Short mmCIF file of C-alpha atoms in Angstrom, two decimals:
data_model
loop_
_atom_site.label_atom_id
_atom_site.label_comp_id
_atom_site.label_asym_id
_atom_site.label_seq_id
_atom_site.Cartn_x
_atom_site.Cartn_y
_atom_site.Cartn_z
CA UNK C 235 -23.52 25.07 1.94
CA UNK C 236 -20.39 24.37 4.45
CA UNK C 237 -18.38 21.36 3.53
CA UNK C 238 -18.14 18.83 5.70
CA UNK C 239 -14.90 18.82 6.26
CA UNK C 240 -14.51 21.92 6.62
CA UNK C 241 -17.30 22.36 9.93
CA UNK C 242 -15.23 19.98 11.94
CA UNK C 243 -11.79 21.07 13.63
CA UNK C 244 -8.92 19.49 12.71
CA UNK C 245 -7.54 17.64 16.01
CA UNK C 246 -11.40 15.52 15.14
CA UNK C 247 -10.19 15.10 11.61
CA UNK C 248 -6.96 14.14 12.27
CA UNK C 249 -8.31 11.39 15.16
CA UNK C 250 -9.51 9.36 12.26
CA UNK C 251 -6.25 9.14 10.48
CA UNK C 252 -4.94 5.91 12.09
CA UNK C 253 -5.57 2.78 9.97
CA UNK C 254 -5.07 1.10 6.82
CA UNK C 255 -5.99 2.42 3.28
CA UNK C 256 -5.24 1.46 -0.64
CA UNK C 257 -4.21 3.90 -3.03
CA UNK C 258 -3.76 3.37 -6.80
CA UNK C 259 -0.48 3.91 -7.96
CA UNK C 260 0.06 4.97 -11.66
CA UNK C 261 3.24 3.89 -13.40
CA UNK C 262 5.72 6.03 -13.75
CA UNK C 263 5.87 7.15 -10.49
CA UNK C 264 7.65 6.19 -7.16
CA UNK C 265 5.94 4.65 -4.35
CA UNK C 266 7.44 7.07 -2.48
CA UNK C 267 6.77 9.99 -4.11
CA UNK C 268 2.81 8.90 -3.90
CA UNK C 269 3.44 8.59 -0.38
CA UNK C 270 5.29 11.83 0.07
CA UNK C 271 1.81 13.22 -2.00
CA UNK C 272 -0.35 12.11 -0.43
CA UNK C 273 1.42 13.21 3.30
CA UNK C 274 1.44 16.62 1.77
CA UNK C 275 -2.07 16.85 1.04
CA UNK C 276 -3.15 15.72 4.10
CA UNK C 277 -1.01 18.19 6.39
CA UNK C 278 -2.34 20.81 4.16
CA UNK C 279 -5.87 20.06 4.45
CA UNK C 280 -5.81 19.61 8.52
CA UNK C 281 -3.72 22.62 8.63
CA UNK C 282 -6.68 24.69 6.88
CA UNK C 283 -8.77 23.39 8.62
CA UNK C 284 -10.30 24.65 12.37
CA UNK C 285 -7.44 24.73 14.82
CA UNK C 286 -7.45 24.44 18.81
CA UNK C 287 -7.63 28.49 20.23
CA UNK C 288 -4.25 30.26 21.47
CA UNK C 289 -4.05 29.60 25.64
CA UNK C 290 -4.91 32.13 27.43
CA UNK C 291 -2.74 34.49 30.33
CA UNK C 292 -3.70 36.92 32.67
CA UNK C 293 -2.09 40.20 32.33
CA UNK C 294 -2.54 43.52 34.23
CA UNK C 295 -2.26 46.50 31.60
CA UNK C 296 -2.99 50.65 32.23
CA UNK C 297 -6.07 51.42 31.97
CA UNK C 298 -7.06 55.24 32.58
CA UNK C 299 -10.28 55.63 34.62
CA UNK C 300 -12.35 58.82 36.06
CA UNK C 301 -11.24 59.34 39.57
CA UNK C 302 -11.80 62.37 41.54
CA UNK C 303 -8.72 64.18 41.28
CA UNK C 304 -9.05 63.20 37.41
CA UNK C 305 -8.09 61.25 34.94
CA UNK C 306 -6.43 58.18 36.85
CA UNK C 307 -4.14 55.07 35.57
CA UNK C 308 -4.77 51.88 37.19
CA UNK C 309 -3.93 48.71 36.22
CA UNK C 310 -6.83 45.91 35.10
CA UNK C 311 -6.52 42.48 34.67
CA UNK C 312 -7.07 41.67 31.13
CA UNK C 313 -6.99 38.13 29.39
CA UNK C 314 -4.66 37.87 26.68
CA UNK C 315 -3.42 35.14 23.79
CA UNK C 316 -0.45 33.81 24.51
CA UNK C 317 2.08 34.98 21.47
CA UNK C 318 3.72 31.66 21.55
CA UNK C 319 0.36 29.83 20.25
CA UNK C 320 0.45 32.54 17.18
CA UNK C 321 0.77 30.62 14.15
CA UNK C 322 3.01 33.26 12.80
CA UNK C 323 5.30 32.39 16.01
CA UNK C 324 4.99 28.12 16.43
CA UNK C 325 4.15 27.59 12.78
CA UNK C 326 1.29 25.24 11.65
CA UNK C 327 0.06 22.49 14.05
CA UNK C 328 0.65 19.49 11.87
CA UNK C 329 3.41 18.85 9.96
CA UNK C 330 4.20 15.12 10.25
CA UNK C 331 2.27 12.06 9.84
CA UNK C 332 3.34 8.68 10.26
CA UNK C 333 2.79 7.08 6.42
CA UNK C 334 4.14 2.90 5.85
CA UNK C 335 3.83 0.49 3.13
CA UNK C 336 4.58 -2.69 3.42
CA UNK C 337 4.27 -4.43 -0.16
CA UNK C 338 5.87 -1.92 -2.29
CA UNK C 339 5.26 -1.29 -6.34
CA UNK C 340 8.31 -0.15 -8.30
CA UNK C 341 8.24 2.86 -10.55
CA UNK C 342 7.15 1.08 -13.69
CA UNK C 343 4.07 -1.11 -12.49
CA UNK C 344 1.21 0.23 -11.34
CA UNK C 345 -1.99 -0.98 -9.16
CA UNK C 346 -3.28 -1.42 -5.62
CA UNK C 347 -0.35 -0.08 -2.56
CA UNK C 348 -1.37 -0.21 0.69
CA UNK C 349 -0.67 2.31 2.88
CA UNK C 350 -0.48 2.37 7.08
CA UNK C 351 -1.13 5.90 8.91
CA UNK C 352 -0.65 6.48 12.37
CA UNK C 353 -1.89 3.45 14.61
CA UNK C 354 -2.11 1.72 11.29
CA UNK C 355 1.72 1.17 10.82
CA UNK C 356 1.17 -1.41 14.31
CA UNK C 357 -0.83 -3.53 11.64
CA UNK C 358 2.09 -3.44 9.17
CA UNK C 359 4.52 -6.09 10.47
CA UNK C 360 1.46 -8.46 10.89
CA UNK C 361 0.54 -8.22 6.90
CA UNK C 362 4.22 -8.56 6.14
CA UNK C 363 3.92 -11.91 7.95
CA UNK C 364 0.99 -13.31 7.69
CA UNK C 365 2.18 -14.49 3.70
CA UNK C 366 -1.03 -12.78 1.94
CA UNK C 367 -0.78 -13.61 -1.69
CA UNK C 368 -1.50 -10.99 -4.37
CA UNK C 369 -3.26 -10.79 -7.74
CA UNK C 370 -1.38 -9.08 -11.01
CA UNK C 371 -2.34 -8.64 -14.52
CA UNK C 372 0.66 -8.80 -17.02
CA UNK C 373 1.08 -8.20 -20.48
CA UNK C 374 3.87 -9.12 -22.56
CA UNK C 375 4.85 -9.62 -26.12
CA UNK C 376 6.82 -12.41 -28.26
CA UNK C 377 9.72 -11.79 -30.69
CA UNK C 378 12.05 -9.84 -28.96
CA UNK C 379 14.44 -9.66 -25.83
CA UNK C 380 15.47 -6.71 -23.66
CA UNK C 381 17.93 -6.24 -20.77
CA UNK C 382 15.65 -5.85 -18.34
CA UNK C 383 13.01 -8.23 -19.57
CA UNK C 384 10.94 -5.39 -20.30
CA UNK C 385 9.79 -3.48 -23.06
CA UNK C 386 11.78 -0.49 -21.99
CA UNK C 387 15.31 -2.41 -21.81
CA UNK C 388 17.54 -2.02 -24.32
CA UNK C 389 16.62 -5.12 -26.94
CA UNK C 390 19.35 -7.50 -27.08
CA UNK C 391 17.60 -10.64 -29.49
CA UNK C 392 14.78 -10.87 -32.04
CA UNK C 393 13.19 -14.38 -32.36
CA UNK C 394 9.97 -15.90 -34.49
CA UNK C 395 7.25 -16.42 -33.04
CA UNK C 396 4.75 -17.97 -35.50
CA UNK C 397 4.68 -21.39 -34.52
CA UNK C 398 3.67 -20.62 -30.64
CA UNK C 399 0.08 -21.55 -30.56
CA UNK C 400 -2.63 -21.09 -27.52
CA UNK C 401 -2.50 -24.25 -26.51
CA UNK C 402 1.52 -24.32 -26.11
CA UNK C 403 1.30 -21.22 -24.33
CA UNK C 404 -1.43 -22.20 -21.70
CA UNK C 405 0.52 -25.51 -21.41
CA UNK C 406 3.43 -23.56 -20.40
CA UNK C 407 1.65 -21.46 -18.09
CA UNK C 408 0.32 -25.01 -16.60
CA UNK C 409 3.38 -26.38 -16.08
CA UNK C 410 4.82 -23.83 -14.49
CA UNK C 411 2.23 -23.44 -11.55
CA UNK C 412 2.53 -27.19 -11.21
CA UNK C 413 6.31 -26.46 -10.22
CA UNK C 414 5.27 -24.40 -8.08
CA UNK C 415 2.40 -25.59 -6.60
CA UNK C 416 5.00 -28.65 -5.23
CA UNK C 417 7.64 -25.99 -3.54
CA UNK C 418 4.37 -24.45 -2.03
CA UNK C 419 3.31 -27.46 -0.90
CA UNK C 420 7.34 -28.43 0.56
CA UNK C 421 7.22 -25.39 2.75
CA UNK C 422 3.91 -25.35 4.16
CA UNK C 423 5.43 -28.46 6.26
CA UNK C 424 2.43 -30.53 6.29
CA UNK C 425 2.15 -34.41 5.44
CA UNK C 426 1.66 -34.38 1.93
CA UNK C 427 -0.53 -37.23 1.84
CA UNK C 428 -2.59 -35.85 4.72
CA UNK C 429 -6.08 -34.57 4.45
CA UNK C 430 -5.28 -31.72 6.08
CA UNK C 431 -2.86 -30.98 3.13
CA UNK C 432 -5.73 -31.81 0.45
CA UNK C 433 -8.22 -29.65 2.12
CA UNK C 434 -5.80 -26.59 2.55
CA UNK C 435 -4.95 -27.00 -1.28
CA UNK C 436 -8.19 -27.23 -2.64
CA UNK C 437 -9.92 -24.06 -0.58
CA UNK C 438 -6.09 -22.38 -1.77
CA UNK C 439 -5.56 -21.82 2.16
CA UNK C 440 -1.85 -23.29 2.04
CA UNK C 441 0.72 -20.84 3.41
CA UNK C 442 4.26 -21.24 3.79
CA UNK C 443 5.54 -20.63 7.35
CA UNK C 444 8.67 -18.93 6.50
CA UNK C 445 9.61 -16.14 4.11
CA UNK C 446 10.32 -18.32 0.86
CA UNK C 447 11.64 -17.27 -2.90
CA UNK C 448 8.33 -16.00 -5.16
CA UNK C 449 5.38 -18.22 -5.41
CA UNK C 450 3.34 -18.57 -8.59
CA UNK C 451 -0.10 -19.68 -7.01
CA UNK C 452 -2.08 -19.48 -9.78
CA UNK C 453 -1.41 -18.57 -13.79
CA UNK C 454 -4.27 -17.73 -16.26
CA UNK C 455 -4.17 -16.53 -20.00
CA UNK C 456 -6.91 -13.86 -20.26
CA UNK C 457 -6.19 -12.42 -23.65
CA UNK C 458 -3.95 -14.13 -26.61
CA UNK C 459 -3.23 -12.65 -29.93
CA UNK C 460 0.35 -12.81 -30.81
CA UNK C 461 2.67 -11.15 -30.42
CA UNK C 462 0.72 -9.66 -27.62
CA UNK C 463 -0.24 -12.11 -24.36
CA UNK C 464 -2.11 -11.22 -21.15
CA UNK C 465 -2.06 -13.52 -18.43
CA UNK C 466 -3.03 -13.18 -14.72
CA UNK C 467 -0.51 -13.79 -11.87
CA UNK C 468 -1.38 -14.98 -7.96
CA UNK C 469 1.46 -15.37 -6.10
CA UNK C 470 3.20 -14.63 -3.22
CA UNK C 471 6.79 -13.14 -2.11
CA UNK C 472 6.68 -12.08 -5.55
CA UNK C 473 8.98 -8.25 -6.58
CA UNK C 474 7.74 -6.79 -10.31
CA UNK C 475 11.56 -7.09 -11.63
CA UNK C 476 10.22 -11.00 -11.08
CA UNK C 477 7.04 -11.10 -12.86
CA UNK C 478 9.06 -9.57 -15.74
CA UNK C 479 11.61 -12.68 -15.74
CA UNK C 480 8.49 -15.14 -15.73
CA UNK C 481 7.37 -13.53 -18.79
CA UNK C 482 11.35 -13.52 -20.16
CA UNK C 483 11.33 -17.23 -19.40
CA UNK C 484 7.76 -18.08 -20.96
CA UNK C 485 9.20 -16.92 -24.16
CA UNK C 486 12.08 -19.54 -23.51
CA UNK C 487 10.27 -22.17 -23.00
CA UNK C 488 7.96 -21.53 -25.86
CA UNK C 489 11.70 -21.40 -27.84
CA UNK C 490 10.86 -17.89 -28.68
CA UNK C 491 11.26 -14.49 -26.20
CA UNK C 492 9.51 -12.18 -24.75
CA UNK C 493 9.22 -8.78 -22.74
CA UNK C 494 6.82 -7.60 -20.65
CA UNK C 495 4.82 -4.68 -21.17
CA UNK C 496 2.96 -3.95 -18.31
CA UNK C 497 2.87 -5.27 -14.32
CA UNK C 498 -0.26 -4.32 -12.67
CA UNK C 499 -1.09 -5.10 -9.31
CA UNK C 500 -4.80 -5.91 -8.77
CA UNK C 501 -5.24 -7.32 -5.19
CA UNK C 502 -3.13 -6.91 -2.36
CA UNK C 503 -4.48 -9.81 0.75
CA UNK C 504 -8.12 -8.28 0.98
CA UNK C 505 -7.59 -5.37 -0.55
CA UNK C 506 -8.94 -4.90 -4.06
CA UNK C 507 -9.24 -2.17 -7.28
CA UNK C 508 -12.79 -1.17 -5.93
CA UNK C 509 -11.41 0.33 -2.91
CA UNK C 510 -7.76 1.75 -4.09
CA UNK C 511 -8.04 5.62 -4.34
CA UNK C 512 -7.16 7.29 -7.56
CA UNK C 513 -4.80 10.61 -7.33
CA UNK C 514 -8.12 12.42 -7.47
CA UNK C 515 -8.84 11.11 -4.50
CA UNK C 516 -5.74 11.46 -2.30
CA UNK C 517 -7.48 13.90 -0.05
CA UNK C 518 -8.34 14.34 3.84
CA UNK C 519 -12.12 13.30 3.33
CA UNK C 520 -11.69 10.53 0.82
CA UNK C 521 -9.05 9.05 3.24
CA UNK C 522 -10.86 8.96 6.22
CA UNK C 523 -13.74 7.61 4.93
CA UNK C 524 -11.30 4.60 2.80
CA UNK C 525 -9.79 4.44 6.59
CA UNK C 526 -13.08 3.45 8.26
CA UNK C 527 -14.47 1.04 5.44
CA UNK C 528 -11.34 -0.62 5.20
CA UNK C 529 -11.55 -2.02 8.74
CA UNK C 530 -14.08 -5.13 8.19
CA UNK C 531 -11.26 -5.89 5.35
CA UNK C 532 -8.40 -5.56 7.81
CA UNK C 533 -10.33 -6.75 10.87
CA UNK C 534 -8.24 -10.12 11.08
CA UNK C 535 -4.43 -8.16 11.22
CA UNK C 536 -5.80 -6.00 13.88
CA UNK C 537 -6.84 -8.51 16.01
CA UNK C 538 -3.64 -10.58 15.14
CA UNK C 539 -1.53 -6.93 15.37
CA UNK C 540 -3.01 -6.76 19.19
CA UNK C 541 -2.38 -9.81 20.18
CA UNK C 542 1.13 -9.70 19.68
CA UNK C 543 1.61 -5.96 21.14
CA UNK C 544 -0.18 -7.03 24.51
CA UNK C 545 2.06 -10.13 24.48
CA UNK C 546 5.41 -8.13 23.61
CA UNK C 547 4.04 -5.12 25.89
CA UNK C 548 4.34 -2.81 22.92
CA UNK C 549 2.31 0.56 23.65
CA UNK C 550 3.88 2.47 21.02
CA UNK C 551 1.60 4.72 18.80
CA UNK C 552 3.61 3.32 15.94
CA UNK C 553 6.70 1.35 14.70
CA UNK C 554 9.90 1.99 13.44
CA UNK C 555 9.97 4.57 10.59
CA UNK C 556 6.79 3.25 9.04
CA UNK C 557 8.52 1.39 6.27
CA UNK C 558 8.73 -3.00 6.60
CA UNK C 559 11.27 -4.36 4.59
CA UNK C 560 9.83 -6.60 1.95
CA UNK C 561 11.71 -9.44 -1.03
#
């Protein structure tokens, strides 16, 4: 049985590479170096795949015929491929694509990255500014210190830990989205007293209209048996080196320490676990068909990417280098 894939040429296959898609990144690993992996499997897989015939030129070559004095050379006009359109002579046909991220993961966290190809990277600037907040789940664990507020770091206290309790800790946690749950509020610029402003707060549709230090939106202890804590994280603005510090100053405010363990990234704005690809899946067919069901998701930032390329003018297939800088 023929593979799908493989039946269709690859200009068709590549004509459904422009959109948005979620990958999931595993620690350890650079965002960039999934990116660069996942580029490399795709220009592989359209390169094996069907490609467009050599052109064609007319040439007249010898040819001997039966004539009646004998054997006779003539010349014949004889269709030829062009040697230029010889892979052995121009190379393969595809060897770039246009790959952007927008909300990056650094090498120790893991989760959902979104990644824009081709047309997609228009969409890019749009989610870096439309303030889309994002889900982690973060372990951590009491007693100890590092450098870099993670387990990793090189240790540099050892505290007790017995007396923190549940309750302290999800008081902590409490108090600490209050905080910032008021600095959301203060650049949202609306009338805190408004309706407007309780309405927005309550359906959790208040978004700041600048780019603003990290947002904690929402906090929420999930698992707690110490030394080890899990909580979950919805914020906004938000880098992993900064979810490690909030677990760092937890432990301070519990009078105790704390590292984190793990940072993983569960939601990105509407896109979710169920529909990041695993490195099993980083391939031409699994792409394009995350590509197409990932539209209803990101329906709302290409309508919104449009409307501000027909009002700047902007025809370009895609922007910049493909990369949005991000806190």
């Amino acid at each position: 049985m023929i593979n799908v894939v493989m039946a269709r040429s690859a200009s068709t296959a590549f004509r459904k590479l422009h959109g948005l898609f979620a990958v999931y990144k595993p620690p350890g690993y650079d965002w960039r170096s999934v990116r660069d992996t996942v580029k490399i499997k795709l220009l592989k897989e359209l390169n094996s795949l069907k490609q467009r015939p050599p052109r064609q030129k007319i040439v007249f070559l010898p040819q001997a015929v039966e004539g009646s004095s004998g054997v006779e050379l003539t010349k014949t006009a004889t269709a030829v491929p062009v040697l230029a359109d010889h892979i052995l002579v121009k190379g393969p046909d595809y060897t770039y694509l246009k790959i952007g991220v927008v909300h990056k993961l650094d090498i120790e966290s893991s989760g959902v990255l979104v990644f824009g190809i081709g047309q997609g990277n228009r969409i890019l600037p749009t989610f870096y500014e439309s303030h889309c907040s994002k889900d982690y789940t973060v372990c951590g664990v009491f007693g100890k210190a590092s450098s870099d507020f993670s387990d990793a770091g090189k240790i540099i206290e050892k505290t007790t830990f017995d007396h923190i309790t549940r309750d302290k800790f999800e008081r902590v946690l409490a108090m600490i989205q209050g905080s910032n749950q008021k600095a959301l509020l203060m650049h949202s610029h609306i009338d805190l007293k408004s309706q407007e402003a309780y309405d927005m707060a309550v359906q959790g549709q208040l978004r700041p209209e600048v780019m603003t230090p990290p947002l904690v939106l929402g906090m929420r202890c999930v698992a707690f048996s110490p030394p080890d804590f899990t909580i979950e994280i919805q914020c906004m603005h938000e880098t992993q080196k900064y979810l490690r510090k909030l677990v760092h100053e937890i432990g301070l405010e519990l009078r105790s320490s704390a590292v984190c363990t793990k940072v993983r990234r569960t939601r990105e704005g509407p896109f979710t676990l169920d529909c990041a690809l695993t490195n099993s899946h980083w391939n031409l067919d699994s792409i394009s068909r995350a590509i197409e069901e990932c539209r209803e998701r990101a329906s709302e930032l290409w309508m919104d990417s449009t409307d501000r390329s027909l009002e700047s003018g902007d025809n370009q297939e895609s922007l910049g280098n493909g990369e949005i800088r991000t806190p």
